[in-house]
PDB file of C-alpha atoms in Angstrom:
ATOM      1  CA  UNK B   1      33.327-146.814-298.995  1.00  0.00           C
ATOM      2  CA  UNK B   2      35.989-144.150-298.856  1.00  0.00           C
ATOM      3  CA  UNK B   3      38.702-144.721-296.207  1.00  0.00           C
ATOM      4  CA  UNK B   4      39.138-140.957-295.973  1.00  0.00           C
ATOM      5  CA  UNK B   5      35.645-140.481-294.507  1.00  0.00           C
ATOM      6  CA  UNK B   6      35.455-141.206-290.783  1.00  0.00           C
ATOM      7  CA  UNK B   7      31.890-142.540-290.870  1.00  0.00           C
ATOM      8  CA  UNK B   8      32.837-144.999-293.595  1.00  0.00           C
ATOM      9  CA  UNK B   9      35.801-146.266-291.581  1.00  0.00           C
ATOM     10  CA  UNK B  10      33.595-146.751-288.507  1.00  0.00           C
ATOM     11  CA  UNK B  11      31.070-148.734-290.551  1.00  0.00           C
ATOM     12  CA  UNK B  12      33.844-150.794-292.108  1.00  0.00           C
ATOM     13  CA  UNK B  13      35.343-151.693-288.725  1.00  0.00           C
ATOM     14  CA  UNK B  14      31.891-152.557-287.363  1.00  0.00           C
ATOM     15  CA  UNK B  15      31.132-155.040-290.137  1.00  0.00           C
ATOM     16  CA  UNK B  16      34.641-156.453-289.948  1.00  0.00           C
ATOM     17  CA  UNK B  17      34.199-157.090-286.228  1.00  0.00           C
ATOM     18  CA  UNK B  18      30.899-158.904-286.866  1.00  0.00           C
ATOM     19  CA  UNK B  19      32.525-161.069-289.527  1.00  0.00           C
ATOM     20  CA  UNK B  20      35.452-161.899-287.250  1.00  0.00           C
ATOM     21  CA  UNK B  21      33.104-162.812-284.383  1.00  0.00           C
ATOM     22  CA  UNK B  22      31.263-165.278-286.622  1.00  0.00           C
ATOM     23  CA  UNK B  23      34.598-166.586-287.879  1.00  0.00           C
ATOM     24  CA  UNK B  24      35.799-167.152-284.310  1.00  0.00           C
ATOM     25  CA  UNK B  25      32.644-169.127-283.512  1.00  0.00           C
ATOM     26  CA  UNK B  26      33.301-171.350-286.521  1.00  0.00           C
ATOM     27  CA  UNK B  27      36.921-171.828-285.435  1.00  0.00           C
ATOM     28  CA  UNK B  28      35.730-173.107-282.064  1.00  0.00           C
ATOM     29  CA  UNK B  29      33.534-175.730-283.725  1.00  0.00           C
ATOM     30  CA  UNK B  30      35.162-179.185-284.117  1.00  0.00           C
ATOM     31  CA  UNK B  31      35.777-180.300-287.680  1.00  0.00           C
ATOM     32  CA  UNK B  32      33.494-183.305-287.227  1.00  0.00           C
ATOM     33  CA  UNK B  33      30.638-180.986-286.324  1.00  0.00           C
ATOM     34  CA  UNK B  34      31.344-178.691-289.262  1.00  0.00           C
ATOM     35  CA  UNK B  35      31.472-181.488-291.810  1.00  0.00           C
ATOM     36  CA  UNK B  36      32.936-181.086-295.286  1.00  0.00           C
ATOM     37  CA  UNK B  37      30.621-178.244-296.307  1.00  0.00           C
ATOM     38  CA  UNK B  38      31.288-176.376-293.083  1.00  0.00           C
ATOM     39  CA  UNK B  39      35.044-176.766-293.513  1.00  0.00           C
ATOM     40  CA  UNK B  40      34.759-175.503-297.090  1.00  0.00           C
ATOM     41  CA  UNK B  41      32.888-172.429-295.880  1.00  0.00           C
ATOM     42  CA  UNK B  42      35.333-171.864-293.011  1.00  0.00           C
ATOM     43  CA  UNK B  43      38.418-171.885-295.222  1.00  0.00           C
ATOM     44  CA  UNK B  44      36.747-169.707-297.841  1.00  0.00           C
ATOM     45  CA  UNK B  45      35.880-167.214-295.093  1.00  0.00           C
ATOM     46  CA  UNK B  46      39.466-167.386-293.818  1.00  0.00           C
ATOM     47  CA  UNK B  47      40.816-166.482-297.249  1.00  0.00           C
ATOM     48  CA  UNK B  48      38.415-163.568-297.687  1.00  0.00           C
ATOM     49  CA  UNK B  49      39.166-162.209-294.212  1.00  0.00           C
ATOM     50  CA  UNK B  50      42.869-162.517-294.954  1.00  0.00           C
ATOM     51  CA  UNK B  51      42.463-160.258-297.963  1.00  0.00           C
ATOM     52  CA  UNK B  52      40.762-157.623-295.817  1.00  0.00           C
ATOM     53  CA  UNK B  53      43.393-157.924-293.088  1.00  0.00           C
ATOM     54  CA  UNK B  54      46.161-157.515-295.665  1.00  0.00           C
ATOM     55  CA  UNK B  55      44.925-154.125-296.847  1.00  0.00           C
ATOM     56  CA  UNK B  56      46.880-151.104-295.663  1.00  0.00           C
ATOM     57  CA  UNK B  57      44.940-149.131-293.006  1.00  0.00           C
ATOM     58  CA  UNK B  58      44.269-145.477-293.736  1.00  0.00           C
ATOM     59  CA  UNK B  59      46.144-142.888-291.668  1.00  0.00           C
ATOM     60  CA  UNK B  60      44.897-139.327-291.306  1.00  0.00           C
ATOM     61  CA  UNK B  61      48.356-137.910-292.011  1.00  0.00           C
ATOM     62  CA  UNK B  62      48.613-139.879-295.258  1.00  0.00           C
ATOM     63  CA  UNK B  63      51.857-141.527-294.160  1.00  0.00           C
ATOM     64  CA  UNK B  64      50.693-145.117-294.595  1.00  0.00           C
ATOM     65  CA  UNK B  65      52.608-145.524-297.877  1.00  0.00           C
ATOM     66  CA  UNK B  66      55.921-144.397-296.376  1.00  0.00           C
ATOM     67  CA  UNK B  67      58.239-147.422-295.898  1.00  0.00           C
ATOM     68  CA  UNK B  68      59.383-145.918-292.607  1.00  0.00           C
ATOM     69  CA  UNK B  69      55.817-146.304-291.297  1.00  0.00           C
ATOM     70  CA  UNK B  70      56.017-150.063-291.886  1.00  0.00           C
ATOM     71  CA  UNK B  71      56.028-152.619-289.084  1.00  0.00           C
ATOM     72  CA  UNK B  72      59.622-153.337-290.143  1.00  0.00           C
ATOM     73  CA  UNK B  73      60.728-150.160-288.342  1.00  0.00           C
ATOM     74  CA  UNK B  74      58.076-150.138-285.636  1.00  0.00           C
ATOM     75  CA  UNK B  75      58.653-150.930-281.961  1.00  0.00           C
ATOM     76  CA  UNK B  76      54.976-151.391-281.140  1.00  0.00           C
ATOM     77  CA  UNK B  77      54.193-154.713-279.509  1.00  0.00           C
ATOM     78  CA  UNK B  78      51.315-155.246-281.941  1.00  0.00           C
ATOM     79  CA  UNK B  79      53.376-154.425-285.035  1.00  0.00           C
ATOM     80  CA  UNK B  80      52.698-157.838-286.576  1.00  0.00           C
ATOM     81  CA  UNK B  81      49.000-157.800-285.786  1.00  0.00           C
ATOM     82  CA  UNK B  82      48.209-157.618-289.508  1.00  0.00           C
ATOM     83  CA  UNK B  83      49.919-161.006-289.914  1.00  0.00           C
ATOM     84  CA  UNK B  84      47.874-162.781-287.236  1.00  0.00           C
ATOM     85  CA  UNK B  85      45.133-163.992-289.574  1.00  0.00           C
ATOM     86  CA  UNK B  86      47.605-164.907-292.314  1.00  0.00           C
ATOM     87  CA  UNK B  87      49.839-166.904-289.989  1.00  0.00           C
ATOM     88  CA  UNK B  88      46.741-168.636-288.654  1.00  0.00           C
ATOM     89  CA  UNK B  89      46.127-170.297-292.011  1.00  0.00           C
ATOM     90  CA  UNK B  90      48.825-172.882-291.337  1.00  0.00           C
ATOM     91  CA  UNK B  91      47.523-174.296-288.023  1.00  0.00           C
ATOM     92  CA  UNK B  92      43.977-174.051-289.367  1.00  0.00           C
ATOM     93  CA  UNK B  93      44.816-176.095-292.459  1.00  0.00           C
ATOM     94  CA  UNK B  94      46.710-178.641-290.332  1.00  0.00           C
ATOM     95  CA  UNK B  95      43.790-179.056-287.941  1.00  0.00           C
ATOM     96  CA  UNK B  96      41.426-179.626-290.864  1.00  0.00           C
ATOM     97  CA  UNK B  97      43.792-181.869-292.834  1.00  0.00           C
ATOM     98  CA  UNK B  98      41.297-184.795-293.145  1.00  0.00           C
ATOM     99  CA  UNK B  99      39.032-182.482-295.155  1.00  0.00           C
ATOM    100  CA  UNK B 100      41.693-180.518-296.992  1.00  0.00           C
ATOM    101  CA  UNK B 101      41.875-182.391-300.301  1.00  0.00           C
ATOM    102  CA  UNK B 102      38.165-181.958-300.958  1.00  0.00           C
ATOM    103  CA  UNK B 103      38.253-178.360-299.720  1.00  0.00           C
ATOM    104  CA  UNK B 104      41.077-177.488-302.111  1.00  0.00           C
ATOM    105  CA  UNK B 105      39.114-179.114-304.935  1.00  0.00           C
ATOM    106  CA  UNK B 106      36.135-176.961-303.894  1.00  0.00           C
ATOM    107  CA  UNK B 107      38.126-173.723-303.673  1.00  0.00           C
ATOM    108  CA  UNK B 108      40.207-174.054-306.843  1.00  0.00           C
ATOM    109  CA  UNK B 109      37.354-173.332-309.320  1.00  0.00           C
ATOM    110  CA  UNK B 110      36.197-170.398-307.176  1.00  0.00           C
ATOM    111  CA  UNK B 111      39.633-168.826-306.917  1.00  0.00           C
ATOM    112  CA  UNK B 112      41.170-169.774-310.259  1.00  0.00           C
ATOM    113  CA  UNK B 113      38.329-170.724-312.613  1.00  0.00           C
ATOM    114  CA  UNK B 114      37.068-174.049-313.891  1.00  0.00           C
ATOM    115  CA  UNK B 115      39.638-176.424-315.271  1.00  0.00           C
ATOM    116  CA  UNK B 116      42.508-174.876-313.300  1.00  0.00           C
ATOM    117  CA  UNK B 117      44.471-177.020-310.855  1.00  0.00           C
ATOM    118  CA  UNK B 118      45.185-174.075-308.562  1.00  0.00           C
ATOM    119  CA  UNK B 119      46.506-174.971-305.132  1.00  0.00           C
ATOM    120  CA  UNK B 120      46.378-178.664-305.992  1.00  0.00           C
ATOM    121  CA  UNK B 121      49.290-178.012-308.345  1.00  0.00           C
ATOM    122  CA  UNK B 122      51.401-176.219-305.741  1.00  0.00           C
ATOM    123  CA  UNK B 123      50.765-178.848-303.076  1.00  0.00           C
ATOM    124  CA  UNK B 124      52.725-181.329-305.187  1.00  0.00           C
ATOM    125  CA  UNK B 125      55.983-179.540-304.400  1.00  0.00           C
ATOM    126  CA  UNK B 126      57.496-180.883-301.188  1.00  0.00           C
ATOM    127  CA  UNK B 127      61.210-181.110-302.002  1.00  0.00           C
ATOM    128  CA  UNK B 128      64.037-178.603-301.602  1.00  0.00           C
ATOM    129  CA  UNK B 129      65.245-179.647-305.054  1.00  0.00           C
ATOM    130  CA  UNK B 130      63.509-176.619-306.609  1.00  0.00           C
ATOM    131  CA  UNK B 131      65.074-174.181-304.106  1.00  0.00           C
ATOM    132  CA  UNK B 132      68.193-172.271-305.288  1.00  0.00           C
ATOM    133  CA  UNK B 133      71.418-173.484-303.718  1.00  0.00           C
ATOM    134  CA  UNK B 134      72.330-170.008-302.447  1.00  0.00           C
ATOM    135  CA  UNK B 135      69.097-169.917-300.430  1.00  0.00           C
ATOM    136  CA  UNK B 136      69.720-173.329-298.922  1.00  0.00           C
ATOM    137  CA  UNK B 137      73.276-172.495-297.922  1.00  0.00           C
ATOM    138  CA  UNK B 138      72.526-169.063-296.454  1.00  0.00           C
ATOM    139  CA  UNK B 139      69.576-170.393-294.466  1.00  0.00           C
ATOM    140  CA  UNK B 140      71.706-173.382-293.410  1.00  0.00           C
ATOM    141  CA  UNK B 141      69.170-175.974-294.447  1.00  0.00           C
ATOM    142  CA  UNK B 142      69.981-179.649-294.651  1.00  0.00           C
ATOM    143  CA  UNK B 143      70.067-180.904-298.223  1.00  0.00           C
ATOM    144  CA  UNK B 144      72.221-183.939-298.906  1.00  0.00           C
ATOM    145  CA  UNK B 145      71.939-183.566-302.689  1.00  0.00           C
ATOM    146  CA  UNK B 146      74.234-180.519-302.626  1.00  0.00           C
ATOM    147  CA  UNK B 147      76.258-181.645-299.629  1.00  0.00           C
ATOM    148  CA  UNK B 148      74.702-179.081-297.333  1.00  0.00           C
ATOM    149  CA  UNK B 149      74.346-180.215-293.734  1.00  0.00           C
ATOM    150  CA  UNK B 150      72.756-178.424-290.816  1.00  0.00           C
ATOM    151  CA  UNK B 151      73.396-178.810-287.117  1.00  0.00           C
ATOM    152  CA  UNK B 152      69.873-177.615-286.435  1.00  0.00           C
ATOM    153  CA  UNK B 153      67.126-179.747-287.956  1.00  0.00           C
ATOM    154  CA  UNK B 154      64.572-177.127-286.937  1.00  0.00           C
ATOM    155  CA  UNK B 155      65.887-174.816-289.681  1.00  0.00           C
ATOM    156  CA  UNK B 156      64.338-177.063-292.320  1.00  0.00           C
ATOM    157  CA  UNK B 157      61.022-177.134-290.505  1.00  0.00           C
ATOM    158  CA  UNK B 158      60.926-173.366-289.979  1.00  0.00           C
ATOM    159  CA  UNK B 159      62.201-172.166-293.350  1.00  0.00           C
ATOM    160  CA  UNK B 160      61.937-175.148-295.702  1.00  0.00           C
ATOM    161  CA  UNK B 161      58.201-175.195-296.572  1.00  0.00           C
ATOM    162  CA  UNK B 162      58.083-171.421-297.105  1.00  0.00           C
ATOM    163  CA  UNK B 163      61.184-171.524-299.313  1.00  0.00           C
ATOM    164  CA  UNK B 164      59.766-174.346-301.430  1.00  0.00           C
ATOM    165  CA  UNK B 165      56.602-172.292-301.911  1.00  0.00           C
ATOM    166  CA  UNK B 166      58.613-169.204-302.916  1.00  0.00           C
ATOM    167  CA  UNK B 167      60.759-171.170-305.350  1.00  0.00           C
ATOM    168  CA  UNK B 168      57.610-172.330-307.116  1.00  0.00           C
ATOM    169  CA  UNK B 169      55.745-169.018-306.915  1.00  0.00           C
ATOM    170  CA  UNK B 170      58.536-167.079-308.584  1.00  0.00           C
ATOM    171  CA  UNK B 171      58.151-169.275-311.659  1.00  0.00           C
ATOM    172  CA  UNK B 172      54.458-168.409-312.074  1.00  0.00           C
ATOM    173  CA  UNK B 173      53.410-165.801-314.617  1.00  0.00           C
ATOM    174  CA  UNK B 174      52.082-162.746-312.775  1.00  0.00           C
ATOM    175  CA  UNK B 175      48.675-162.321-314.350  1.00  0.00           C
ATOM    176  CA  UNK B 176      45.746-161.260-312.190  1.00  0.00           C
ATOM    177  CA  UNK B 177      44.145-164.704-312.255  1.00  0.00           C
ATOM    178  CA  UNK B 178      47.164-166.239-310.512  1.00  0.00           C
ATOM    179  CA  UNK B 179      47.523-163.844-307.586  1.00  0.00           C
ATOM    180  CA  UNK B 180      45.899-166.186-305.078  1.00  0.00           C
ATOM    181  CA  UNK B 181      48.530-168.819-305.787  1.00  0.00           C
ATOM    182  CA  UNK B 182      50.744-166.613-303.645  1.00  0.00           C
ATOM    183  CA  UNK B 183      48.540-167.250-300.614  1.00  0.00           C
ATOM    184  CA  UNK B 184      50.143-170.680-300.308  1.00  0.00           C
ATOM    185  CA  UNK B 185      53.226-168.961-298.868  1.00  0.00           C
ATOM    186  CA  UNK B 186      51.170-167.714-295.917  1.00  0.00           C
ATOM    187  CA  UNK B 187      49.978-171.249-295.229  1.00  0.00           C
ATOM    188  CA  UNK B 188      53.651-172.200-294.873  1.00  0.00           C
ATOM    189  CA  UNK B 189      54.473-169.595-292.207  1.00  0.00           C
ATOM    190  CA  UNK B 190      55.755-171.540-289.217  1.00  0.00           C
ATOM    191  CA  UNK B 191      55.019-170.143-285.755  1.00  0.00           C
ATOM    192  CA  UNK B 192      58.738-169.693-285.122  1.00  0.00           C
ATOM    193  CA  UNK B 193      59.071-167.784-288.385  1.00  0.00           C
ATOM    194  CA  UNK B 194      56.570-165.228-287.131  1.00  0.00           C
ATOM    195  CA  UNK B 195      58.615-164.939-283.921  1.00  0.00           C
ATOM    196  CA  UNK B 196      61.758-164.325-285.985  1.00  0.00           C
ATOM    197  CA  UNK B 197      59.946-161.663-288.011  1.00  0.00           C
ATOM    198  CA  UNK B 198      58.880-159.955-284.806  1.00  0.00           C
ATOM    199  CA  UNK B 199      62.535-159.780-283.776  1.00  0.00           C
ATOM    200  CA  UNK B 200      63.587-158.624-287.261  1.00  0.00           C
ATOM    201  CA  UNK B 201      65.775-161.641-287.989  1.00  0.00           C
ATOM    202  CA  UNK B 202      67.447-160.918-291.331  1.00  0.00           C
ATOM    203  CA  UNK B 203      66.637-164.332-292.815  1.00  0.00           C
ATOM    204  CA  UNK B 204      62.970-164.082-291.886  1.00  0.00           C
ATOM    205  CA  UNK B 205      62.820-160.525-293.244  1.00  0.00           C
ATOM    206  CA  UNK B 206      64.403-161.610-296.518  1.00  0.00           C
ATOM    207  CA  UNK B 207      61.954-164.491-296.864  1.00  0.00           C
ATOM    208  CA  UNK B 208      58.877-162.327-296.338  1.00  0.00           C
ATOM    209  CA  UNK B 209      60.435-159.491-298.342  1.00  0.00           C
ATOM    210  CA  UNK B 210      60.990-161.762-301.323  1.00  0.00           C
ATOM    211  CA  UNK B 211      57.354-162.842-301.185  1.00  0.00           C
ATOM    212  CA  UNK B 212      56.258-159.204-300.974  1.00  0.00           C
ATOM    213  CA  UNK B 213      58.449-158.496-303.995  1.00  0.00           C
ATOM    214  CA  UNK B 214      56.628-161.216-305.917  1.00  0.00           C
ATOM    215  CA  UNK B 215      53.321-159.677-304.837  1.00  0.00           C
ATOM    216  CA  UNK B 216      54.477-156.312-306.243  1.00  0.00           C
ATOM    217  CA  UNK B 217      54.180-157.846-309.710  1.00  0.00           C
ATOM    218  CA  UNK B 218      50.387-157.586-309.510  1.00  0.00           C
ATOM    219  CA  UNK B 219      49.482-153.989-310.337  1.00  0.00           C
ATOM    220  CA  UNK B 220      46.228-152.419-309.251  1.00  0.00           C
ATOM    221  CA  UNK B 221      44.962-155.145-306.905  1.00  0.00           C
ATOM    222  CA  UNK B 222      43.066-153.233-304.223  1.00  0.00           C
ATOM    223  CA  UNK B 223      43.753-155.491-301.257  1.00  0.00           C
ATOM    224  CA  UNK B 224      47.486-156.040-301.658  1.00  0.00           C
ATOM    225  CA  UNK B 225      49.274-153.521-303.885  1.00  0.00           C
ATOM    226  CA  UNK B 226      49.933-150.756-301.367  1.00  0.00           C
ATOM    227  CA  UNK B 227      50.995-152.994-298.463  1.00  0.00           C
ATOM    228  CA  UNK B 228      53.148-155.159-300.698  1.00  0.00           C
ATOM    229  CA  UNK B 229      54.996-152.168-302.155  1.00  0.00           C
ATOM    230  CA  UNK B 230      55.437-150.348-298.852  1.00  0.00           C
ATOM    231  CA  UNK B 231      56.611-153.333-296.844  1.00  0.00           C
ATOM    232  CA  UNK B 232      58.803-154.647-299.663  1.00  0.00           C
ATOM    233  CA  UNK B 233      60.623-151.312-299.751  1.00  0.00           C
ATOM    234  CA  UNK B 234      60.857-151.305-295.954  1.00  0.00           C
ATOM    235  CA  UNK B 235      62.472-154.758-295.932  1.00  0.00           C
ATOM    236  CA  UNK B 236      64.917-153.686-298.647  1.00  0.00           C
ATOM    237  CA  UNK B 237      65.913-150.594-296.686  1.00  0.00           C
ATOM    238  CA  UNK B 238      66.314-152.525-293.439  1.00  0.00           C
ATOM    239  CA  UNK B 239      68.438-155.289-294.961  1.00  0.00           C
ATOM    240  CA  UNK B 240      70.645-152.826-296.842  1.00  0.00           C
ATOM    241  CA  UNK B 241      71.256-150.995-293.573  1.00  0.00           C
ATOM    242  CA  UNK B 242      72.709-154.227-292.163  1.00  0.00           C
ATOM    243  CA  UNK B 243      75.379-154.445-294.926  1.00  0.00           C
ATOM    244  CA  UNK B 244      74.876-158.207-295.098  1.00  0.00           C
ATOM    245  CA  UNK B 245      76.819-158.636-298.333  1.00  0.00           C
ATOM    246  CA  UNK B 246      79.892-157.209-296.588  1.00  0.00           C
ATOM    247  CA  UNK B 247      80.078-160.028-294.081  1.00  0.00           C
ATOM    248  CA  UNK B 248      83.275-162.026-294.077  1.00  0.00           C
ATOM    249  CA  UNK B 249      83.713-165.209-296.077  1.00  0.00           C
ATOM    250  CA  UNK B 250      81.092-167.158-297.972  1.00  0.00           C
ATOM    251  CA  UNK B 251      78.313-165.764-295.789  1.00  0.00           C
ATOM    252  CA  UNK B 252      78.781-162.361-297.400  1.00  0.00           C
ATOM    253  CA  UNK B 253      78.871-163.905-300.875  1.00  0.00           C
ATOM    254  CA  UNK B 254      75.614-165.769-300.318  1.00  0.00           C
ATOM    255  CA  UNK B 255      73.985-162.625-298.987  1.00  0.00           C
ATOM    256  CA  UNK B 256      75.170-160.700-302.024  1.00  0.00           C
ATOM    257  CA  UNK B 257      73.482-163.263-304.269  1.00  0.00           C
ATOM    258  CA  UNK B 258      70.181-163.399-302.448  1.00  0.00           C
ATOM    259  CA  UNK B 259      70.016-159.627-301.964  1.00  0.00           C
ATOM    260  CA  UNK B 260      70.241-159.274-305.733  1.00  0.00           C
ATOM    261  CA  UNK B 261      67.408-161.773-306.031  1.00  0.00           C
ATOM    262  CA  UNK B 262      65.391-159.658-303.607  1.00  0.00           C
ATOM    263  CA  UNK B 263      65.970-156.632-305.850  1.00  0.00           C
ATOM    264  CA  UNK B 264      64.856-158.597-308.910  1.00  0.00           C
ATOM    265  CA  UNK B 265      61.724-160.163-307.385  1.00  0.00           C
ATOM    266  CA  UNK B 266      59.177-157.522-308.538  1.00  0.00           C
ATOM    267  CA  UNK B 267      60.375-157.827-312.131  1.00  0.00           C
ATOM    268  CA  UNK B 268      60.331-161.620-312.447  1.00  0.00           C
ATOM    269  CA  UNK B 269      58.282-163.107-315.240  1.00  0.00           C
ATOM    270  CA  UNK B 270      57.223-166.715-315.000  1.00  0.00           C
ATOM    271  CA  UNK B 271      55.510-169.360-317.039  1.00  0.00           C
ATOM    272  CA  UNK B 272      51.834-169.750-317.811  1.00  0.00           C
ATOM    273  CA  UNK B 273      50.007-172.361-315.734  1.00  0.00           C
TER     274      UNK B 273
END
């Protein structure tokens, strides 16, 4: 269907609403009632709906690709509505944790092909040891191995899992068959991280912006390319406007380092998996 034809957009929204209604009914069903097969189907549906929700909506004036039209610069209360389904993956996966190992084993061949470890491989990484020191220090995470202490333990809970995911994802070779590895980052989005994004916290913006930069490595993917490129550029513009690298002391130095990493993210090449 062409997004430029009104009738096609109406039909698309109609079928999306039906799918979401069925999805909501499944969400309201206890895991015990769903059983393993039901949980498998629910999480597969969640992933497919997330792809649709991630696509960039068509605008009649053709301005949807302009970084200034991004949620990053918007003051609408629903500006992060597109992230609602994505951020919901984390509480959903937590609530279904007794079934998750078998569900991941079920999904991996579908998403990555037979013989591929897929998300099972990424789930092995739980330690900040793979996270660059400059990230840890700027985000004020607690990591005794580099002598970094935090007065706020919540920082590790909010930022830590997402940063571990990013540190691993940036090492993955950006071929089309690996794009869904990047979905693991969305599963790590803490509720407070979404709140920080809503308020345009610079650390939260950098974190999501870096992930969007990694997503920019995948050319021609219909459901993500345009949003990833637009919102990545929007985050870059916003953070540069804040002159973070000019802050006094080591804070400015750390920001200089991680801003360069943000610039480099779309060009990273990783290893085969």
